[in-house]
Amino acid sequence: MELAAAALGSLLPKLGTLLSDEYKLQKGVRGEIRFLQAEMESMQAALNRASKLPAHQIDELNKIWVRDLKELVYDIEDSVDAFKVRVDNDPEHAKAHSFRRFFDRTIGLLTKAKSRHHIADDIQDIKRRIDEVSKRKERYNSLGVGVPQPDTVDIDPRMPSLYQDAAKLVGIDGPTQKLIDLLTRVEGVKKQKLRVVSIVGVGGLGKTTIANSVYERLRGQFESHAFVSVSLKPDMKQILSSILRQVSKDKCTNAGEKDRDELLRSIRDFLVNKRYLIVIDDVWNVEAWEIIKCALIDKNVGSRVIVTTRKMDVAKFSSMDGELYELDRLSEKDSRRLLCKRIFSEDVGIHSDLEEVTMKILKKCGGIPLAIITIASMLASMPRTKYEWYGVHNSMGSGLETDKTLDKMRNILHLSYNELPFYLKPCLLYLSMFPEDFEIRINDLVRLWLAEGFIYGKQGSNLYDIGEKYFNELVNRSMIQLVEINEFGVAKTCRVHDMILDLIISLSTQENFAIILDGSHLKSTMHGIRRISLHDKVDGNREDSKEEQIILPTTVSISHARSLVVFGNAVQLMPHLSWFSVLRVLCLKNVPSKVIHPKDLGSLHHLRYLELGGEVEPGLLEGIGNLKLLKTLDLWGPSIKELPTSIVELQGLEHLIMDEFTGLKLPDGIGNLTSLQELSGLDVNNSPSTLTELGKLTELRTLAIKGLGENESYMKTFLQSLSNLGNLRTLEFYDGSGGGLYIYRALKGTFQPSLRCHGGFRPSLSYPACPSGSMC
């Protein structure tokens, strides 16, 4: 229900823009749009009212009505977007007083007339569909409900410590010491060979946290060490590549080019005559362990391996010496401390009025840390009253006090999902598009939400800032885990716990929100698919996959899909881009094949987000000037050496992100990109003329640049442009080798330098004054 409300929140502003003078619609069509606007506002009010009802009061008829309404809203928005694209593509850049300009203008007017007639036909069809939907539900009260905007939201300072500062985590000291004792115990001949210790326990119990705590404490005692996650559907080539890079201390730079057997041999070569510590996290089956075991040398004196798993048979099989540690649930005392730490920051006492209900809630959590943190995060966002907390308790069902099965845990996690505001639910479900244990760059995630239209705010507000607030809310509710936090305390990457991922994948499928494929035949109960994520096959070797492609049932259409995200070799499964008529997001991550024709890419007029990572056709961006709605262009990999001149036509582009090591050449005219908020990976050696145009990019908030130390004139020109960049927040300098990083942070034009020098680069210039009046 909240997904339908979120979709309406994105549509209503667009209907308003159609009524502006810019589109000069016929009087009758404007009246029809006002009718749609009123209907949609009434629907939104009805949805908001219904969403406050307990789940048991929403019958199947209402659920069907909401499902149909959501699909209808999507289709209305697609129709509006298609109309705007047809009209906005009116060419007006031909030379003045030329026949060509006259001819193009004439053709353009005819095209606009056809477009306006077309949208009138679309509206008539939509009205018929509204009547059909409405017949299944009584008419709505005419009460328009605005979209609530969250106040400023920072990541709760209590949250990072729950995932990062293992020494302060509740209940971790005892299990950590027991595991260290198992690993360091000396027992005669056992010291002379590899020892494997398995940690086994139910999901959410904290196996990974404890293994990581031990790893951080002991790894300095070993010559080589590595930590890898396996997951339910392991990519063995990627896992072995990660082990090789870690045990070789990044000396092996071509790990990704090796096949599985070569990786196994290379790992063994690096481990010869070395004491090593390796953590193999989240092993689901014996087969995965057997492959990894082939890389281990079992006669190395004092070497140790830690395996975590939720399956007893895997734990017993992997523990070659019979060393097995079954992790217990938290005690009542530690459960209480963990809940209090999340809600009250410190181990303080609970108010007497809440004592009874708190203990009942903890009993249902069954000592499972993930359940306690999730419920506590929800309670932290609610009033601290007995009434509210008993509402949570009564919604938890039988809980986990006697049953630790996945279904019981899912019920608790589902409760936390149900309590999310409607605008956060599509944002969380979008995370189902990423593979298990995948580290997601937070900036990328927010930009993806923007491209999908999940984020909306008052006119004049910065949507990216609102998206960051959404992200922080999800972190504070323990739905997203922080992974990497840089030295400035800024979160860089995140992921979701595999149990939460399992839940949101299930919900995504039920809601027809997204379909995740890994080479299997597509199965869907819906006629239209809105989002597709293609994951690589689990074996990591796909030489046999070149002829594969998605097999679609005849009743399923992907023409209305809005997102297509592709990982690695799964690019071989990708449908032809000509099948997608309203695609907003095209994201290719680490693809090894050149499978997209430039003409196909240039026809995606609705595209807002384009990420090309890996091997792609060098001329793929030839038609990028056609993508007038593009907001984000993210390029990394060796294939693309320069950007076409047509990119300067994208005056709505907000984020241009390039691989800092590739050093793309930019065309003249970058100063035309007046909406640009982020420019990363700029190499002034390849694009020196861009320096003089930077001053025109007055909306710029983030700039990452390299090569300024190569030429004294570069720095002078840069500083002249810098004085115009009053919105700049983050400025990163890379030296000529890419090793040195200089960061200046500023808010609203007041530069506050924070400097780190590495790589031998030292400014030798006498700098003019910065906008703050201080010397850089």
PDB file of N, CA, C and O in Angstrom, residues 397-420:
ATOM      1  N   GLY A 397       3.956 -11.457  17.350  1.00  0.00           N
ATOM      2  CA  GLY A 397       3.577 -12.862  17.264  1.00  0.00           C
ATOM      3  C   GLY A 397       4.201 -13.666  18.369  1.00  0.00           C
ATOM      4  O   GLY A 397       4.425 -13.198  19.486  1.00  0.00           O
ATOM      5  N   SER A 398       4.538 -14.929  18.073  1.00  0.00           N
ATOM      6  CA  SER A 398       5.086 -15.807  19.105  1.00  0.00           C
ATOM      7  C   SER A 398       6.556 -15.536  19.374  1.00  0.00           C
ATOM      8  O   SER A 398       7.109 -16.016  20.358  1.00  0.00           O
ATOM      9  N   GLY A 399       7.203 -14.764  18.471  1.00  0.00           N
ATOM     10  CA  GLY A 399       8.586 -14.380  18.704  1.00  0.00           C
ATOM     11  C   GLY A 399       9.561 -15.532  18.581  1.00  0.00           C
ATOM     12  O   GLY A 399       9.274 -16.566  17.971  1.00  0.00           O
ATOM     13  N   LEU A 400      10.745 -15.377  19.212  1.00  0.00           N
ATOM     14  CA  LEU A 400      11.832 -16.347  19.057  1.00  0.00           C
ATOM     15  C   LEU A 400      12.200 -17.027  20.372  1.00  0.00           C
ATOM     16  O   LEU A 400      13.216 -17.699  20.456  1.00  0.00           O
ATOM     17  N   GLU A 401      11.362 -16.837  21.415  1.00  0.00           N
ATOM     18  CA  GLU A 401      11.767 -17.366  22.709  1.00  0.00           C
ATOM     19  C   GLU A 401      11.855 -18.888  22.710  1.00  0.00           C
ATOM     20  O   GLU A 401      12.653 -19.479  23.422  1.00  0.00           O
ATOM     21  N   THR A 402      11.026 -19.543  21.883  1.00  0.00           N
ATOM     22  CA  THR A 402      11.086 -21.003  21.823  1.00  0.00           C
ATOM     23  C   THR A 402      11.430 -21.513  20.440  1.00  0.00           C
ATOM     24  O   THR A 402      11.775 -22.674  20.271  1.00  0.00           O
ATOM     25  N   ASP A 403      11.354 -20.641  19.414  1.00  0.00           N
ATOM     26  CA  ASP A 403      11.558 -21.082  18.029  1.00  0.00           C
ATOM     27  C   ASP A 403      12.519 -20.117  17.354  1.00  0.00           C
ATOM     28  O   ASP A 403      12.246 -18.933  17.232  1.00  0.00           O
ATOM     29  N   LYS A 404      13.666 -20.641  16.932  1.00  0.00           N
ATOM     30  CA  LYS A 404      14.686 -19.791  16.306  1.00  0.00           C
ATOM     31  C   LYS A 404      14.695 -19.948  14.786  1.00  0.00           C
ATOM     32  O   LYS A 404      15.683 -19.655  14.134  1.00  0.00           O
ATOM     33  N   THR A 405      13.626 -20.412  14.196  1.00  0.00           N
ATOM     34  CA  THR A 405      13.604 -20.658  12.760  1.00  0.00           C
ATOM     35  C   THR A 405      13.585 -19.353  11.993  1.00  0.00           C
ATOM     36  O   THR A 405      13.259 -18.294  12.504  1.00  0.00           O
ATOM     37  N   LEU A 406      13.917 -19.466  10.710  1.00  0.00           N
ATOM     38  CA  LEU A 406      13.964 -18.292   9.837  1.00  0.00           C
ATOM     39  C   LEU A 406      12.608 -17.611   9.744  1.00  0.00           C
ATOM     40  O   LEU A 406      12.525 -16.376   9.697  1.00  0.00           O
ATOM     41  N   ASP A 407      11.531 -18.387   9.739  1.00  0.00           N
ATOM     42  CA  ASP A 407      10.201 -17.792   9.605  1.00  0.00           C
ATOM     43  C   ASP A 407       9.891 -16.874  10.782  1.00  0.00           C
ATOM     44  O   ASP A 407       9.296 -15.805  10.601  1.00  0.00           O
ATOM     45  N   LYS A 408      10.274 -17.269  11.985  1.00  0.00           N
ATOM     46  CA  LYS A 408      10.023 -16.429  13.151  1.00  0.00           C
ATOM     47  C   LYS A 408      10.839 -15.143  13.072  1.00  0.00           C
ATOM     48  O   LYS A 408      10.358 -14.051  13.396  1.00  0.00           O
ATOM     49  N   MET A 409      12.100 -15.265  12.659  1.00  0.00           N
ATOM     50  CA  MET A 409      12.931 -14.076  12.510  1.00  0.00           C
ATOM     51  C   MET A 409      12.354 -13.152  11.442  1.00  0.00           C
ATOM     52  O   MET A 409      12.319 -11.933  11.600  1.00  0.00           O
ATOM     53  N   ARG A 410      11.880 -13.749  10.357  1.00  0.00           N
ATOM     54  CA  ARG A 410      11.315 -12.938   9.284  1.00  0.00           C
ATOM     55  C   ARG A 410      10.096 -12.163   9.776  1.00  0.00           C
ATOM     56  O   ARG A 410       9.871 -11.024   9.360  1.00  0.00           O
ATOM     57  N   ASN A 411       9.299 -12.756  10.643  1.00  0.00           N
ATOM     58  CA  ASN A 411       8.135 -12.046  11.175  1.00  0.00           C
ATOM     59  C   ASN A 411       8.554 -10.793  11.933  1.00  0.00           C
ATOM     60  O   ASN A 411       7.916  -9.738  11.819  1.00  0.00           O
ATOM     61  N   ILE A 412       9.634 -10.901  12.704  1.00  0.00           N
ATOM     62  CA  ILE A 412      10.117  -9.747  13.451  1.00  0.00           C
ATOM     63  C   ILE A 412      10.649  -8.679  12.495  1.00  0.00           C
ATOM     64  O   ILE A 412      10.365  -7.493  12.637  1.00  0.00           O
ATOM     65  N   LEU A 413      11.421  -9.095  11.491  1.00  0.00           N
ATOM     66  CA  LEU A 413      11.945  -8.140  10.525  1.00  0.00           C
ATOM     67  C   LEU A 413      10.818  -7.516   9.710  1.00  0.00           C
ATOM     68  O   LEU A 413      10.864  -6.333   9.360  1.00  0.00           O
ATOM     69  N   HIS A 414       9.791  -8.324   9.393  1.00  0.00           N
ATOM     70  CA  HIS A 414       8.653  -7.818   8.632  1.00  0.00           C
ATOM     71  C   HIS A 414       7.920  -6.741   9.419  1.00  0.00           C
ATOM     72  O   HIS A 414       7.418  -5.753   8.846  1.00  0.00           O
ATOM     73  N   LEU A 415       7.861  -6.905  10.724  1.00  0.00           N
ATOM     74  CA  LEU A 415       7.228  -5.894  11.558  1.00  0.00           C
ATOM     75  C   LEU A 415       7.970  -4.569  11.434  1.00  0.00           C
ATOM     76  O   LEU A 415       7.361  -3.494  11.312  1.00  0.00           O
ATOM     77  N   SER A 416       9.298  -4.613  11.442  1.00  0.00           N
ATOM     78  CA  SER A 416      10.087  -3.391  11.292  1.00  0.00           C
ATOM     79  C   SER A 416       9.867  -2.768   9.922  1.00  0.00           C
ATOM     80  O   SER A 416       9.822  -1.539   9.792  1.00  0.00           O
ATOM     81  N   TYR A 417       9.731  -3.605   8.904  1.00  0.00           N
ATOM     82  CA  TYR A 417       9.447  -3.080   7.563  1.00  0.00           C
ATOM     83  C   TYR A 417       8.086  -2.392   7.534  1.00  0.00           C
ATOM     84  O   TYR A 417       7.936  -1.298   6.971  1.00  0.00           O
ATOM     85  N   ASN A 418       7.092  -3.021   8.149  1.00  0.00           N
ATOM     86  CA  ASN A 418       5.745  -2.434   8.152  1.00  0.00           C
ATOM     87  C   ASN A 418       5.712  -1.076   8.846  1.00  0.00           C
ATOM     88  O   ASN A 418       4.883  -0.222   8.508  1.00  0.00           O
ATOM     89  N   GLU A 419       6.604  -0.881   9.820  1.00  0.00           N
ATOM     90  CA  GLU A 419       6.617   0.370  10.567  1.00  0.00           C
ATOM     91  C   GLU A 419       7.347   1.497   9.838  1.00  0.00           C
ATOM     92  O   GLU A 419       7.359   2.630  10.311  1.00  0.00           O
ATOM     93  N   LEU A 420       7.967   1.207   8.699  1.00  0.00           N
ATOM     94  CA  LEU A 420       8.671   2.251   7.959  1.00  0.00           C
ATOM     95  C   LEU A 420       7.679   3.251   7.373  1.00  0.00           C
ATOM     96  O   LEU A 420       6.596   2.873   6.925  1.00  0.00           O
TER      97      LEU A 420
END
